Tab-separated table of C-alpha atoms and ligand atoms in Angstrom:
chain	number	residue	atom	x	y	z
A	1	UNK	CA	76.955	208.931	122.494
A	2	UNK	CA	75.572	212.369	123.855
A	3	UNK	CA	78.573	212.084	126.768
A	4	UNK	CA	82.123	213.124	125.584
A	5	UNK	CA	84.176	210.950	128.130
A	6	UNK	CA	87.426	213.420	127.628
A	7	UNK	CA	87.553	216.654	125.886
A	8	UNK	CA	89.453	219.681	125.875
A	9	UNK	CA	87.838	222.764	127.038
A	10	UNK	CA	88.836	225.887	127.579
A	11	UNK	CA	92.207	225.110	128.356
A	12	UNK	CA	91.431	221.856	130.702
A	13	UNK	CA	91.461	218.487	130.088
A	14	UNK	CA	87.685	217.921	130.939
A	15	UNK	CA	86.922	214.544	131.673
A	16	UNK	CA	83.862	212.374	133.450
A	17	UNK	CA	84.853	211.278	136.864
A	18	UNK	CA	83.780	207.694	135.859
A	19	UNK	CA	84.281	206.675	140.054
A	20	UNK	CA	81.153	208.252	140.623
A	21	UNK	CA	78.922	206.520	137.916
A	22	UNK	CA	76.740	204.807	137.833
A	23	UNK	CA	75.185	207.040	140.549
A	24	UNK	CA	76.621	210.151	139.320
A	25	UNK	CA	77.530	211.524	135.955
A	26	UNK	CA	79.975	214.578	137.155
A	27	UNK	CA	82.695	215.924	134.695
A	28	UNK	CA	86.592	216.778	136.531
A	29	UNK	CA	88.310	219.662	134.541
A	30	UNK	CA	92.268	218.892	134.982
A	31	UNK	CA	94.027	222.587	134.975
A	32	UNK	CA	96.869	221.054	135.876
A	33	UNK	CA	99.127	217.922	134.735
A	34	UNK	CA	99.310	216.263	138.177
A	35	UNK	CA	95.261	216.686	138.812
A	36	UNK	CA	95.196	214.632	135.249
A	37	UNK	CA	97.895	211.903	136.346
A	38	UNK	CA	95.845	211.538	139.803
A	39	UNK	CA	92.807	210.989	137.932
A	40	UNK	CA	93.951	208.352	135.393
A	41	UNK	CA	95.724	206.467	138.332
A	42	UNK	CA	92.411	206.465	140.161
A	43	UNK	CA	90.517	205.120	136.918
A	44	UNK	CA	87.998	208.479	136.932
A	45	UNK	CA	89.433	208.565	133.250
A	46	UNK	CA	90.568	204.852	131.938
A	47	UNK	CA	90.135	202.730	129.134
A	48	UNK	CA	93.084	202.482	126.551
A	49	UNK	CA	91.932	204.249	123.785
A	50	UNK	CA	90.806	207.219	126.385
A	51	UNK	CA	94.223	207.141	128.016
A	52	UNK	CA	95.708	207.936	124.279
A	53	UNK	CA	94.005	211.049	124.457
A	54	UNK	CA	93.993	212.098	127.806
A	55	UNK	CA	97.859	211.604	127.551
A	56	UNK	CA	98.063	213.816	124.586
A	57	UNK	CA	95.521	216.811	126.140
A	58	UNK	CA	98.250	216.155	128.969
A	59	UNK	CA	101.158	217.304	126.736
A	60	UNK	CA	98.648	220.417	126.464
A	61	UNK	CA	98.756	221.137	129.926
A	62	UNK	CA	101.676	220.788	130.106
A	63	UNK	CA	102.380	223.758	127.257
A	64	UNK	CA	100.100	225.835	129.820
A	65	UNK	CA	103.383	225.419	132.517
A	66	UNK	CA	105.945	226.585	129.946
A	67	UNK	CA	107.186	230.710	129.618
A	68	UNK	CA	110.094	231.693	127.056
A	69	UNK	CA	110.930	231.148	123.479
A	70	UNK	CA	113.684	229.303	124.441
A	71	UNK	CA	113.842	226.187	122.025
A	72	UNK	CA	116.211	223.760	123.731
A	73	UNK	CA	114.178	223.930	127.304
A	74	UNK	CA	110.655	224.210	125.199
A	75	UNK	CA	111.504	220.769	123.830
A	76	UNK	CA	113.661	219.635	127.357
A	77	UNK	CA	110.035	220.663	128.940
A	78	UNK	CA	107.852	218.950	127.186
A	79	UNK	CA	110.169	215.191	127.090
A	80	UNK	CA	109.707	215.676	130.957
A	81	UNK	CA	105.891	216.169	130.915
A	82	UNK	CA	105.889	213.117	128.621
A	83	UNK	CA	108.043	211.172	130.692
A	84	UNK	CA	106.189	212.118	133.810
A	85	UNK	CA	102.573	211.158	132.072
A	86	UNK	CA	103.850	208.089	131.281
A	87	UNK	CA	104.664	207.139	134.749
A	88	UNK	CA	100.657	206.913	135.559
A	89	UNK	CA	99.519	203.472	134.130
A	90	UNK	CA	101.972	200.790	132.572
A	91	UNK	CA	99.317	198.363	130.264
A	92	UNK	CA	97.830	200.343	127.760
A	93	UNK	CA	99.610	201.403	124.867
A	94	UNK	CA	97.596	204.013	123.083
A	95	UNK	CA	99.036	206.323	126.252
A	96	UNK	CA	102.857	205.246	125.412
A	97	UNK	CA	101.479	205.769	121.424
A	98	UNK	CA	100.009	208.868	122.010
A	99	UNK	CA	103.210	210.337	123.992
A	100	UNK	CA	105.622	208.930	120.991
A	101	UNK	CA	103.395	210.768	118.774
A	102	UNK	CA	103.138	214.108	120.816
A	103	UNK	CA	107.367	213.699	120.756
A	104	UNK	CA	107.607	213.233	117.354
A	105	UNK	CA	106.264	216.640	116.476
A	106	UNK	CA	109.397	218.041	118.256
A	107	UNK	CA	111.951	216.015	116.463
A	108	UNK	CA	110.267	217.059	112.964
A	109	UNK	CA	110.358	220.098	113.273
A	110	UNK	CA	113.397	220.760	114.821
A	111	UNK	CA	114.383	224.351	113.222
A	112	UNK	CA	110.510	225.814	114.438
A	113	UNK	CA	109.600	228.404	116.846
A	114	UNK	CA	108.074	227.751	120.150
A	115	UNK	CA	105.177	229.529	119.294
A	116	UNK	CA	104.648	227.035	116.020
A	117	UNK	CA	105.160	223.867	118.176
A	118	UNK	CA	102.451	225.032	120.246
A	119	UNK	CA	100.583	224.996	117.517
A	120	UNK	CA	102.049	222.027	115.838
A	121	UNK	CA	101.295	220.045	119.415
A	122	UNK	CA	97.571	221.013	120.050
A	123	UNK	CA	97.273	220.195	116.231
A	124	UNK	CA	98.340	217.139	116.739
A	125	UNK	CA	96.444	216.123	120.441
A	126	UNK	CA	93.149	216.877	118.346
A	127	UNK	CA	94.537	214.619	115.619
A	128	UNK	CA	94.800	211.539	118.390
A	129	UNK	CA	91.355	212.789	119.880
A	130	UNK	CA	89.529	212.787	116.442
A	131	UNK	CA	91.214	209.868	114.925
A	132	UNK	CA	89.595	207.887	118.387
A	133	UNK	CA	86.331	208.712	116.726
A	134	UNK	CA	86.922	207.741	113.153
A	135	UNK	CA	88.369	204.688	114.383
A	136	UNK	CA	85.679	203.438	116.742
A	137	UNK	CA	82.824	203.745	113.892
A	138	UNK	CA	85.197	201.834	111.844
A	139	UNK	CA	85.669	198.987	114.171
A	140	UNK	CA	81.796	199.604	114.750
A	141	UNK	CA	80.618	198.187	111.754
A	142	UNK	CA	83.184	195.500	110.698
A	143	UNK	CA	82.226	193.792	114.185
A	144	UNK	CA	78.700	194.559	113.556
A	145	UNK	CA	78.741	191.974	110.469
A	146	UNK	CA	79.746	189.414	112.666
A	147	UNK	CA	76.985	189.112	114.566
A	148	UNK	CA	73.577	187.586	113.482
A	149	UNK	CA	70.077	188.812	114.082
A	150	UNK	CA	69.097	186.891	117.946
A	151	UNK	CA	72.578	186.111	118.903
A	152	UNK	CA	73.321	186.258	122.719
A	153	UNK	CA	76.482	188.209	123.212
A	154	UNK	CA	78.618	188.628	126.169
A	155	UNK	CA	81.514	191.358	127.185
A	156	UNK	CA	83.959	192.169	130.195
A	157	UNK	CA	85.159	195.682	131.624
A	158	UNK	CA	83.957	198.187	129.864
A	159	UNK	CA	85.085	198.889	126.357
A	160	UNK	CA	82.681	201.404	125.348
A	161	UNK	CA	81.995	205.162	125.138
A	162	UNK	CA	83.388	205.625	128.415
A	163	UNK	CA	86.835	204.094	127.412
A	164	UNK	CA	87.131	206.378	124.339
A	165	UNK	CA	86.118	209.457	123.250
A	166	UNK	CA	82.293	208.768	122.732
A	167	UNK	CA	81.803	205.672	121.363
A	168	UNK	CA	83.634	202.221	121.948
A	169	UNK	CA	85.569	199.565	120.934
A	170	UNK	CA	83.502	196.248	121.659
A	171	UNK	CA	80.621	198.460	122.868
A	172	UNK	CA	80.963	200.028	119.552
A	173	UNK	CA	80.437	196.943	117.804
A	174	UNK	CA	77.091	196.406	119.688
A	175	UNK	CA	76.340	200.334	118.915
A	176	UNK	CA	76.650	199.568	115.482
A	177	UNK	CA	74.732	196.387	114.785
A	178	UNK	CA	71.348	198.208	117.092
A	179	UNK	CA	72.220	201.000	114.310
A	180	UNK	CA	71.964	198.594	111.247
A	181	UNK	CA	68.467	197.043	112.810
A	182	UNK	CA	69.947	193.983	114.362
A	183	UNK	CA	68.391	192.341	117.521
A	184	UNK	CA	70.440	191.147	119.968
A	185	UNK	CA	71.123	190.443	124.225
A	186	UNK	CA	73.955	191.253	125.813
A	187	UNK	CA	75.647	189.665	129.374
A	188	UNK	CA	77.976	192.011	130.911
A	189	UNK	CA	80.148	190.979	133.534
A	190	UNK	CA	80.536	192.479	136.443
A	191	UNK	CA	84.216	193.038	136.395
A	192	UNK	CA	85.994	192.486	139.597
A	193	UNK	CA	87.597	194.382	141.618
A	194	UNK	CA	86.539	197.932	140.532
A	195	UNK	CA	83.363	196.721	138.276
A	196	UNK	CA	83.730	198.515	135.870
A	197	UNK	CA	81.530	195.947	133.593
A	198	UNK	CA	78.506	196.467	136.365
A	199	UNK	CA	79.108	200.295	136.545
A	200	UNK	CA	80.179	201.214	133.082
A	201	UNK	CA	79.295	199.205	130.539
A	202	UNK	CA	75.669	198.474	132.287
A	203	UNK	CA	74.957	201.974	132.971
A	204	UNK	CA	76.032	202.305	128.917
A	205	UNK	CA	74.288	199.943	127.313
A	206	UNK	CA	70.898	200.497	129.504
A	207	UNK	CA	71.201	204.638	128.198
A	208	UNK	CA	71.529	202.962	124.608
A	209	UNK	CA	68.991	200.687	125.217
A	210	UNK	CA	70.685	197.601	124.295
A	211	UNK	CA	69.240	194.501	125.713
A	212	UNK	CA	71.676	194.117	129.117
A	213	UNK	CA	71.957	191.448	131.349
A	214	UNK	CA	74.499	191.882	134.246
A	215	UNK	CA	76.503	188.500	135.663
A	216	UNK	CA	78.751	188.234	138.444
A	217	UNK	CA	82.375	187.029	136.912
A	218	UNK	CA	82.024	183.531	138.075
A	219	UNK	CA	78.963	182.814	136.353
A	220	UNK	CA	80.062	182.840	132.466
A	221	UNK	CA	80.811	179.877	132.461
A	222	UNK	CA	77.636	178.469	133.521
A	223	UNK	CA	75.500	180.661	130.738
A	224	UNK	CA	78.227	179.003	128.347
A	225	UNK	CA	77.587	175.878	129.371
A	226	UNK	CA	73.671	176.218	129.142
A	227	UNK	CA	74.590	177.577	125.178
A	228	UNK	CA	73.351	180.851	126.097
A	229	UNK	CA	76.137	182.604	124.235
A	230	UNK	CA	76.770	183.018	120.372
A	231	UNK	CA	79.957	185.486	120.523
A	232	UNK	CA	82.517	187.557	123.292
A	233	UNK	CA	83.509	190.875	122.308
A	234	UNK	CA	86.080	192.397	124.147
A	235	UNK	CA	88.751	195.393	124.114
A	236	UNK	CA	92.630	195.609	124.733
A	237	UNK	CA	94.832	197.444	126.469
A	238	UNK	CA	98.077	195.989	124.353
A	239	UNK	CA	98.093	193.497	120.713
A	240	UNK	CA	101.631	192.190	120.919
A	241	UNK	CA	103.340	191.267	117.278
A	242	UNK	CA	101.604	187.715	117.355
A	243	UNK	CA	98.164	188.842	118.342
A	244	UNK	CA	98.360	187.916	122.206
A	245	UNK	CA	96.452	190.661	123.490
A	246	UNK	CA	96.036	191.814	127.048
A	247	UNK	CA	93.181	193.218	128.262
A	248	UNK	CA	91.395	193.736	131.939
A	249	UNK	CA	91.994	190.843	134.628
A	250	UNK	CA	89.162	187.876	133.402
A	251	UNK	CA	89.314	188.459	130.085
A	252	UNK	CA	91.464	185.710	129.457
A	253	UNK	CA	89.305	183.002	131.232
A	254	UNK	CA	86.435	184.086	129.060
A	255	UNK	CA	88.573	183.373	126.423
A	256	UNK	CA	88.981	179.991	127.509
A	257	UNK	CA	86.162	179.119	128.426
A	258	UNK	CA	85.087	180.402	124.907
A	259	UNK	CA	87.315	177.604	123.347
A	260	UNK	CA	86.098	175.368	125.233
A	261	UNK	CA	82.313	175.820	124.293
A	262	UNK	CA	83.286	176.471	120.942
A	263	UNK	CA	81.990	179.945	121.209
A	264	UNK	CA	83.659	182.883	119.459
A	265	UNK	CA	85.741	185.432	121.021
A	266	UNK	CA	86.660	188.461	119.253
A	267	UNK	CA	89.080	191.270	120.541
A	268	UNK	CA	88.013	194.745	119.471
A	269	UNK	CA	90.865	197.324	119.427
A	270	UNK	CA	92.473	200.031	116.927
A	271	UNK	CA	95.926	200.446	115.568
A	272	UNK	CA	97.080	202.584	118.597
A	273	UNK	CA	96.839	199.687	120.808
A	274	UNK	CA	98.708	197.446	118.885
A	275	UNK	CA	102.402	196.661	120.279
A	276	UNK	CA	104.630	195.774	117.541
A	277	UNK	CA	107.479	196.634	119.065
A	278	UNK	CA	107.117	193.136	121.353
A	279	UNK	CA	106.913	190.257	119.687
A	280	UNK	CA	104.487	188.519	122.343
A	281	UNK	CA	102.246	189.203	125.163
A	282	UNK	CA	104.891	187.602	127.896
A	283	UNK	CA	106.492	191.096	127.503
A	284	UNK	CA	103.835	193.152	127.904
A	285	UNK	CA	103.873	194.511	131.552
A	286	UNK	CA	100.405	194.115	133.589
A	287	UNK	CA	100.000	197.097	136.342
A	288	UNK	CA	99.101	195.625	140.035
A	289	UNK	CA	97.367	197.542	141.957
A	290	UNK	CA	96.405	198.700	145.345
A	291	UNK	CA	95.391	195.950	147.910
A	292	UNK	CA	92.478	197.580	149.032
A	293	UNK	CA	90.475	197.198	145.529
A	294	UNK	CA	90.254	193.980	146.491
A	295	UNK	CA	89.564	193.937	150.082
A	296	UNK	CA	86.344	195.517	149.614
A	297	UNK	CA	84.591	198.692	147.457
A	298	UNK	CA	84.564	201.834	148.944
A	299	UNK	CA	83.843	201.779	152.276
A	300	UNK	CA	82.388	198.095	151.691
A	301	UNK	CA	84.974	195.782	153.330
A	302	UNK	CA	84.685	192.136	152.345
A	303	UNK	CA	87.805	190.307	153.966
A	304	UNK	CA	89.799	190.353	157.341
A	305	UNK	CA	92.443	193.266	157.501
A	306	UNK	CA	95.523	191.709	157.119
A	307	UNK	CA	95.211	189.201	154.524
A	308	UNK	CA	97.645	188.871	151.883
A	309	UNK	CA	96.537	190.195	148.595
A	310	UNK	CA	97.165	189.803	144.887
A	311	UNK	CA	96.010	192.355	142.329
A	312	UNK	CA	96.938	192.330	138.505
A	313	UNK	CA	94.254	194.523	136.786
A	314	UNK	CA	95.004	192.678	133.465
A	315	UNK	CA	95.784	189.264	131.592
A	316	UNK	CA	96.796	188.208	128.377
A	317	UNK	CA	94.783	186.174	125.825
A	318	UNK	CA	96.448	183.943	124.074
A	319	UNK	CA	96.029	184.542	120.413
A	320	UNK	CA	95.472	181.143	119.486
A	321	UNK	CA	91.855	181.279	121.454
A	322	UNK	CA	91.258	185.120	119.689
A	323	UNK	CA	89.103	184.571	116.618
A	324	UNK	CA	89.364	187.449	115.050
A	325	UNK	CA	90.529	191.014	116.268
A	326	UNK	CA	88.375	193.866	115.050
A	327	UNK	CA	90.444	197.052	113.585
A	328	UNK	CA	89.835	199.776	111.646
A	329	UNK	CA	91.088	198.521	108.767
A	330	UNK	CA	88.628	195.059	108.726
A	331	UNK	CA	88.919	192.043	111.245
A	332	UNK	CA	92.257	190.382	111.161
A	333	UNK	CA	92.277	186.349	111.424
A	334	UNK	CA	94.687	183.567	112.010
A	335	UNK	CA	97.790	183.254	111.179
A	336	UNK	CA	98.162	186.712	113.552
A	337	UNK	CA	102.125	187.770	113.437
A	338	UNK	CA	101.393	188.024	109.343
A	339	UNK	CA	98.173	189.108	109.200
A	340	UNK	CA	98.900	192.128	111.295
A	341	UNK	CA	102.111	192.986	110.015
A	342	UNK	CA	100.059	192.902	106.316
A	343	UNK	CA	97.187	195.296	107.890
A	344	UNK	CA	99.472	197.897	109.200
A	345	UNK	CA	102.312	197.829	107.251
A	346	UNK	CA	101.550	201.122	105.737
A	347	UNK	CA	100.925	202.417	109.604
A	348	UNK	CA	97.408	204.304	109.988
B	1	LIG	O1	91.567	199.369	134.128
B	1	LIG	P1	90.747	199.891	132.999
B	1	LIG	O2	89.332	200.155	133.367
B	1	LIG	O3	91.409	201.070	132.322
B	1	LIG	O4	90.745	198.710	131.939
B	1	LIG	C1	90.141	198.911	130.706
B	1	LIG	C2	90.056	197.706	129.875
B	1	LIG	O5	90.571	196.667	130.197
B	1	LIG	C3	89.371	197.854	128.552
B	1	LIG	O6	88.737	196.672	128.176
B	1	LIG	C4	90.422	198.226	127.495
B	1	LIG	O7	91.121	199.367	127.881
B	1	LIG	C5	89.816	198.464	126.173
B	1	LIG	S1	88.861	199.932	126.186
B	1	LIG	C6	88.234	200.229	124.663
């Protein structure tokens, strides 16, 4: 896509303030680490695959903050940026990923300079930021094979350009099949609370002119029900050892609903958001967030002041209503805890 979500330029983590689409398409450049934490917790940069990056252009900044040669509090200052980016969002694991990876360059390379891990680390960000990109094609086209010419598609959240570096995870799939001729519709949902399917992945897929039609949440099942949907494609935020896979607050009762219909439901998501560290989704933890998301949007209030709220801005999918999950490395099937462990053994 011709809109690089995140980049780094000229020493700034440059990133679109995605709270301001679909009315406005402004870029933020983060000088500093906290302006970067403030604007993943506020969602202006989100999506897990974009978090992986924008956590590792953190690390950057935070090299920026450091003065000395001093090896020991080099490497003591760069665990504490780390630990402090990893503080801004709890679900997606590409950020937790990225900031392993960023670490790791420290502890192989133990007898180098400062001014070689500097290097070594901005060496590496642009490794996580490029590898987003290869990744995302991949994906791309083994979910484009999956779909047939006048299928009716549907998606949730946004998994596209906007939650990567330019190009998408289930968004990419759809990118990929308009690029190999196909026709097909898509229904977006609207996402609630912060609509990110009606903002995002709308304003997305009308630029790319993709065949769009937006839904409120509550009406998927309804369009299932009528057999106006072939196939769900959605992203992840975590793929636990067994394949449960946890992804934005709905997701799940798509996924239901989907086995219910008999419709398939594919998860689209790369190797850096894969969890294999947990060997099912009940331990993956799901943020909660602010009370006012859903009280209203913006300055749109919708229920009495004082009610109680409840606000988990993810779920987890069972794997045993996931199809197939859609990696870089080909679409991984049933039975999942095997199947995984066979695709990645050899890591990336
Ligand atoms: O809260 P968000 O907007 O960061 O949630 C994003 C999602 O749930 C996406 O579907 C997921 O990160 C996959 S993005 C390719």
């Amino acid at each position: 896509m011709n809109y690089p979500t995140i980049s780094w330029t000229k020493g700034c983590v440059r990133i679109i303030d995605q709270t301001k689409l679909p009315h406005k398409l402004e870029y933020i450049n983060c000088r500093h680490i906290q302006t970067l934490w403030d604007a993943i917790k506020r969602l202006s940069v989100r999506g897990a695959p974009a978090l992986g990056v924008a956590a590792s252009f953190g690390v950057l900044l935070g090299l920026k903050e450091f003065k000395g040669q001093d090896r020991e509090a080099f490497d003591k200052h760069i665990n504490k940026v780390c630990d402090y980016i990893a503080t801004s969002r709890p679900t997606a694991v590409n950020l937790f990923n990225a900031l392993r990876d960023m670490k790791q360059v420290l502890k192989d390379h133990l007898q180098a300079s400062v001014a070689v891990l500097r290097e070594l680390l901005e060496k590496k960000a642009f490794e996580i930021y490029e590898l987003d990109r290869t990744t995302c094609r991949k994906m791309g086209k083994y979910g484009a094979a999956l779909i047939k010419n006048g299928q009716t598609l549907m998606t949730v959240c946004n998994a596209g350009a906007l939650a990567t570096v330019d190009y998408g995870t289930a968004l990419g799939v759809f990118y990929s099949a308009k690029e190999s001729g196909k026709k097909f519709k898509v229904y977006a949902c609207e996402t609630r609370p912060l609509l990110q399917g009606a903002r995002l992945t709308a304003w997305e897929l009308l630029r790319a002119k993709i065949d769009v039609t937006l839904i409120c949440d509550n009406m998927a099942a309804t369009l299932m029900k009528q057999g106006k949907v072939d196939a769900i494609f959605a992203g992840a935020d975590r793929i636990a050892a067994n394949g449960d896979a946890a992804n934005k607050i709905g997701t799940y009762s798509l996924a239901v609903l989907a086995k219910h219909h008999g419709i398939p439901f594919y998860i689209v998501a790369p190797f850096s958001t894969f969890d294999l560290n947990i060997p099912t989704g009940k331990q993956i933890p799901i943020e909660e967030r602010d009370k006012s998301e859903v009280l209203g949007f913006g300055a749109f209030q919708a229920a009495p002041k004082g009610v109680k709220v409840y606000n988990p801005a993810f779920d987890v999918t069972d794997h045993q209503l996931i199809k197939g999950i859609v990696t870089e490395k080909g679409v991984i099937t049933s039975p999942y805890t095997k199947n995984i462990q066979k695709t990645f053994q050899k890591g990336r």
